[in-house]
Each structure stands twice: as C-alpha cells, then as structure tokens.
XYZ file of C-alpha atoms in Angstrom:
317
model
C -0.082 0.503 -0.393
C 0.862 3.487 -0.352
C 1.628 5.372 2.845
C 1.480 9.399 3.471
C 2.457 10.963 6.480
C -0.531 11.803 7.215
C -2.311 8.701 7.725
C -2.946 6.767 10.925
C -1.801 3.298 11.262
C -4.113 1.028 13.182
C -2.768 -2.341 14.797
C -3.575 -5.456 12.476
C -5.785 -6.716 15.313
C -8.465 -8.341 12.979
C -5.630 -9.806 10.417
C -4.199 -11.761 13.524
C -7.059 -12.856 14.826
C -8.225 -14.210 11.995
C -4.849 -15.937 10.868
C -4.773 -17.478 14.143
C -8.059 -19.002 13.920
C -7.002 -20.308 10.404
C -4.537 -22.156 11.728
C -6.218 -23.452 14.289
C -8.764 -24.588 11.853
C -6.605 -26.257 9.804
C -5.016 -28.305 13.136
C -9.100 -28.961 13.436
C -9.001 -30.513 9.429
C -6.346 -32.603 10.286
C -7.346 -34.010 13.231
C -10.916 -34.744 11.982
C -9.891 -36.409 8.911
C -7.829 -38.613 10.814
C -11.131 -39.682 12.826
C -12.897 -39.863 9.508
C -10.621 -41.635 7.268
C -7.517 -42.987 9.181
C -5.146 -40.826 7.728
C -3.981 -37.125 8.734
C -4.021 -36.410 5.386
C -5.604 -37.669 1.989
C -3.472 -40.164 0.739
C -5.579 -42.271 -2.052
C -4.884 -40.103 -3.898
C -2.408 -37.500 -2.550
C -3.694 -34.512 -1.885
C -1.270 -32.207 -3.277
C -1.790 -29.589 -0.669
C -1.205 -31.634 1.990
C -4.356 -31.920 3.581
C -8.186 -33.512 4.306
C -10.197 -34.928 1.600
C -13.219 -33.376 0.257
C -15.575 -35.352 2.582
C -13.552 -34.415 5.987
C -13.867 -30.454 4.685
C -17.353 -30.530 3.596
C -18.087 -32.033 7.112
C -16.176 -29.255 8.571
C -18.012 -26.582 7.120
C -17.173 -26.501 3.039
C -19.403 -24.084 1.112
C -21.099 -27.325 -0.900
C -24.482 -26.267 -2.459
C -26.297 -29.546 -1.642
C -25.818 -28.960 2.001
C -27.842 -25.359 1.760
C -30.700 -26.183 -0.271
C -32.179 -28.509 -2.131
C -30.383 -30.047 -5.521
C -31.941 -32.438 -8.094
C -28.773 -34.519 -7.924
C -28.168 -34.813 -4.389
C -31.175 -35.954 -2.970
C -31.996 -36.146 0.649
C -31.673 -39.920 1.188
C -28.799 -40.839 -1.122
C -27.347 -42.740 -1.467
C -24.470 -41.196 -1.214
C -20.464 -42.064 -0.939
C -20.139 -41.998 3.340
C -16.576 -39.798 3.923
C -15.430 -42.484 5.425
C -14.971 -44.415 2.491
C -13.736 -42.423 0.498
C -10.692 -44.694 -0.338
C -12.678 -47.733 -1.741
C -13.036 -47.620 -5.275
C -10.938 -45.034 -6.398
C -8.215 -45.283 -9.375
C -6.412 -42.791 -10.969
C -4.650 -39.606 -10.483
C -8.121 -37.485 -9.445
C -9.171 -37.114 -6.082
C -11.975 -38.542 -4.482
C -15.570 -37.569 -5.306
C -18.785 -37.265 -3.929
C -21.349 -39.135 -5.509
C -24.930 -39.228 -5.377
C -25.804 -42.855 -6.743
C -23.800 -45.916 -7.008
C -21.888 -44.971 -10.613
C -18.151 -46.087 -11.257
C -17.660 -46.514 -7.152
C -17.392 -49.399 -5.152
C -19.668 -49.017 -1.864
C -18.552 -50.714 0.981
C -20.696 -51.125 4.288
C -23.900 -48.793 4.886
C -25.228 -45.966 2.307
C -25.040 -42.674 3.769
C -27.997 -39.789 3.581
C -27.050 -36.264 2.687
C -27.114 -35.336 6.223
C -24.406 -37.583 6.917
C -22.198 -36.477 4.379
C -22.764 -32.811 5.067
C -22.577 -33.179 9.428
C -22.067 -29.998 11.216
C -26.221 -29.155 12.356
C -28.986 -30.807 11.553
C -31.123 -29.726 9.015
C -34.269 -27.915 11.027
C -37.054 -29.535 8.287
C -35.554 -33.525 7.202
C -35.813 -32.925 3.621
C -34.690 -29.466 3.218
C -30.933 -29.065 3.483
C -30.459 -25.531 5.343
C -26.881 -24.735 6.074
C -26.375 -21.387 5.072
C -23.814 -20.632 7.512
C -21.219 -22.338 4.939
C -21.268 -19.214 2.951
C -18.335 -17.673 6.481
C -17.220 -20.938 7.405
C -15.608 -22.259 4.393
C -13.888 -18.741 4.253
C -11.965 -20.032 7.561
C -10.927 -23.638 5.804
C -7.786 -24.503 3.678
C -7.168 -27.621 1.638
C -4.285 -28.215 2.812
C -1.076 -26.885 4.672
C 0.647 -25.479 0.865
C -2.464 -23.829 0.577
C -2.865 -22.033 4.191
C 0.703 -21.279 3.625
C 0.298 -19.405 0.157
C -3.082 -17.713 1.331
C -1.178 -16.828 4.718
C 1.476 -14.806 3.100
C -0.839 -12.692 1.437
C -3.310 -11.957 4.384
C -0.741 -11.324 6.681
C 1.537 -8.984 4.520
C -1.383 -7.189 1.994
C -4.068 -8.126 4.192
C -2.333 -6.541 6.957
C -0.979 -3.309 5.670
C -4.892 -2.099 4.582
C -6.227 -2.838 8.194
C -3.425 -0.523 9.377
C -4.825 1.903 6.978
C -8.679 1.167 7.510
C -9.016 0.643 11.177
C -9.745 -3.245 12.011
C -13.829 -2.714 11.961
C -14.037 -1.669 8.367
C -10.974 -3.522 7.574
C -12.817 -6.807 8.787
C -16.744 -5.720 6.820
C -14.672 -5.479 3.783
C -12.698 -8.950 4.531
C -15.774 -11.105 5.668
C -18.195 -9.664 3.095
C -15.759 -10.132 -0.029
C -15.166 -13.636 1.082
C -19.069 -14.134 1.811
C -20.062 -12.903 -1.559
C -17.054 -14.743 -3.263
C -18.792 -17.785 -2.526
C -22.258 -16.794 -3.085
C -21.419 -15.527 -6.568
C -19.449 -18.939 -7.077
C -22.509 -20.811 -5.185
C -24.697 -19.280 -8.204
C -22.217 -19.742 -11.502
C -19.956 -23.178 -10.560
C -21.452 -26.668 -10.641
C -23.517 -27.555 -7.825
C -21.520 -30.639 -6.581
C -18.313 -28.457 -5.753
C -16.871 -27.989 -2.787
C -15.024 -24.948 -1.712
C -12.957 -23.515 0.614
C -10.384 -21.000 1.169
C -10.214 -16.931 2.178
C -9.051 -15.741 -1.239
C -12.455 -14.269 -1.908
C -11.600 -11.948 0.887
C -7.659 -11.930 0.041
C -9.319 -10.528 -4.017
C -11.243 -8.028 -1.654
C -8.202 -6.486 -0.389
C -6.632 -6.071 -3.830
C -9.096 -4.424 -4.816
C -8.579 -2.222 -1.963
C -5.031 -1.768 -3.232
C -6.077 -0.454 -6.453
C -8.735 1.855 -4.367
C -5.868 3.012 -2.296
C -3.544 3.769 -5.567
C -6.249 5.343 -7.420
C -6.529 7.559 -4.083
C -3.084 8.612 -3.241
C -2.275 8.893 -7.242
C -0.245 12.138 -6.848
C 1.746 11.202 -4.187
C 2.924 8.039 -5.524
C 5.999 7.616 -7.407
C 6.013 6.394 -10.573
C 2.178 5.268 -9.952
C 1.736 4.177 -13.330
C 3.820 1.560 -12.752
C 2.754 0.346 -9.569
C -0.870 0.327 -11.138
C 1.248 -2.073 -13.970
C 1.937 -4.125 -11.006
C -1.702 -4.248 -9.708
C -3.245 -5.177 -13.240
C -0.725 -7.731 -13.336
C -1.199 -9.364 -10.439
C -4.793 -9.446 -10.849
C -4.577 -11.196 -14.048
C -2.110 -13.729 -12.890
C -4.340 -14.283 -10.468
C -7.440 -14.924 -12.839
C -5.200 -17.322 -14.957
C -4.186 -19.709 -11.970
C -7.368 -19.388 -10.952
C -8.010 -21.679 -14.055
C -6.522 -24.200 -12.958
C -7.926 -27.386 -11.598
C -8.909 -27.230 -7.981
C -9.319 -23.487 -7.776
C -12.171 -21.613 -7.600
C -12.234 -18.554 -9.720
C -15.967 -17.168 -9.215
C -14.985 -16.946 -5.253
C -11.820 -14.578 -6.791
C -14.273 -12.671 -9.220
C -16.999 -12.092 -6.315
C -14.733 -11.078 -3.725
C -12.803 -8.528 -6.024
C -16.155 -6.948 -7.015
C -17.442 -6.956 -3.478
C -14.217 -5.390 -2.402
C -14.268 -2.949 -4.794
C -17.796 -1.344 -3.397
C -16.778 -1.928 0.499
C -13.843 -0.733 0.018
C -15.010 2.469 -1.848
C -18.094 3.111 0.753
C -14.983 2.516 3.876
C -11.839 3.801 2.150
C -10.563 6.884 4.568
C -11.278 10.202 2.386
C -11.136 13.604 3.500
C -12.447 15.797 1.019
C -11.656 19.665 0.477
C -14.766 21.042 0.927
C -18.240 20.507 2.301
C -19.900 20.366 -1.382
C -16.998 17.281 -1.822
C -17.871 15.606 1.337
C -21.869 15.737 0.424
C -20.685 14.681 -3.147
C -18.907 11.679 -1.074
C -21.497 10.520 1.239
C -24.334 10.506 -1.678
C -21.800 8.185 -3.440
C -21.170 5.787 -0.052
C -25.046 5.614 0.359
C -25.732 4.935 -3.550
C -22.885 2.012 -3.077
C -24.159 0.837 0.372
C -27.880 0.564 -1.490
C -26.086 -1.456 -4.144
C -24.390 -3.560 -2.243
C -27.099 -4.417 -0.618
C -29.046 -5.539 -3.888
C -26.006 -7.366 -4.688
C -26.418 -9.777 -2.066
C -29.980 -9.989 -1.855
C -29.977 -10.901 -5.560
C -27.307 -13.215 -6.055
C -28.862 -14.828 -2.694
C -32.075 -15.159 -4.706
C -30.518 -16.814 -7.436
C -28.725 -18.816 -5.097
C -32.074 -20.167 -3.255
C -33.685 -20.472 -6.487
C -32.456 -24.009 -6.748
C -30.228 -25.125 -10.130
C -31.275 -28.111 -12.729
C -27.650 -27.845 -14.298
C -25.095 -30.390 -14.830
C -24.030 -31.088 -11.182
C -19.823 -32.089 -11.784
C -18.373 -33.303 -8.744
C -14.776 -32.549 -7.707
C -13.109 -31.036 -4.867
C -12.552 -26.980 -5.704
C -10.542 -24.805 -3.645
C -10.009 -20.947 -4.075
C-alpha cells in the first residue's frame, strides 16, 4: 500500500486474530480427517495441498451447495458415498469424489444420507438442507498446509497493511463481506457439486482495496503508472492461476467485485470542501444500497435452485 505522512496506522488486530483462527481450523481439519478416514492427510489419491479429503472438508463446513438448499442430483436420502469410505473404489490420479449414486464407485458398508454427508448442524426440516452459514465457515477452511501458507502470506502482508490504514472494524467488514460474497457468487455460477474452501475471495477484496488506495493517493505515489501496471499484472495472474483445476475463480471474481464496492464505502478519504464531502456521502450511500441489492439478488439466484449439470469434484479458492 502507499502511505502518506498524514495517515494514521491502526494495529492489525483482525488480521492477526483470523490468521490464528485459520491455523487452528487447519489443525482441526487434519485431526478430523484422521478420525473420519484413518489418515491425517488424504493419501488415496494424494492431496498435493497436504490436507484432508473433500468429504472431510464438507463435514467441516466447506461451501457445498447440496448442504445449503435442495438440488436435483443430491437427494436427501441418497445413496451417497459415506465420508469414511473415500479410499474405496478410487482409481487414477483424480481426487475422491462425492457421488449421488452408485456409479463407478465400489460402495462398502452402509450408504449415507445427505445429512450424514454434510454433518455440522441438523437440517431444521428433514427433507430440506439449510446450512446457510457455510458461506462464512468456508472462509476459514483450507484444503491443506500449502493452501494455508499461500493464503497466509498475502493475508499477513497486504491484508495487515490495509487494516492498518482503514482500522480493524472497517477492514473486518470488507474482508468478511468479500469472502462471503465470493462464495455466494461461486455458489450461483460454479457446478452445484463443487465443494469450495479458502479465504481467497476475501483476499481478492484486499487486492481491490489496493486499487482504490493507489487511485486515492495517485499524486503522492512515485511512478503510479508502474504501480498500476504491477497491480493489473497481479490480478490477471491470479485469475489465470484460478483457471487451474481445484481453484475457484468465481469466488475470486466475486470477492474482487465486493471489495471494490465495500472498499469505496469505507476508504478514509477527507474531502477538501463541504460540497465534496456531501458528494462523497451520497456516493457511499448509493454504493451501500447497491451492495445490499447485490447480496439480495445473488442470494435469490442461489436459493432459486439449479438444474444444470452438477459435476462432483473438489474445488478450493
């Protein structure tokens, strides 16, 4: 970020707290995977992120649409592959999949219902999955040690810098809103059967803040054009990487869009006149209304249900 002498620097309280929370959750995932599958990390096939299996992540709170509203392919009664059976009937280099029927999978033991696959809290209605909180819980989960380290590098560097500029409360709102909207966006546009985890949507909101910060301090920054070029290259590279298997680019895009809007609302700008101050507050109110409408519209689309092809494979943001 681009500091000027007049800026107050706040302590990075939220960044530190969430980094510790995500580390604790990662440890929980590995212990839980040992309980569910008998292995600390997924070994059949090997999880290159050095972490748990997809069914364990679903049990831990990953964004998994069939656990959040009814879908055509993932029925309540199943049969579904039980989380502790992910090592059975798996061949080739692909990750274990959660399948809605007995197709291309050797089922051993008792079949599982969708409630048993989802875990977490019980559905309020036995025939209606309603675990909405996965939009938030998935932010704190990671697919493995490598995934956690990569996200933590950005979180503890760029994230901490932006929190020191904004203040912990405003930064927390932007971070959480970007992360949640990223998963809502992905829940609408990605295949229904994809399980998604990670704080990358929130971190793309942080990248959006960097754009806002650069334009707000354009005249004070040495070589601002070069700084803009680096940011554009960073965002393009991140989106290209997001096209790789196992990454959720929709969560990245959604987080970036939300970060631009929430960042503009909360960014500390001091207008030079009362007229400019009034204009800034009008812009912020309009953007706040647009943000609320955006969340409402995407949630309406999400809960309207989907009948598209529901590919079933792990997806991590």
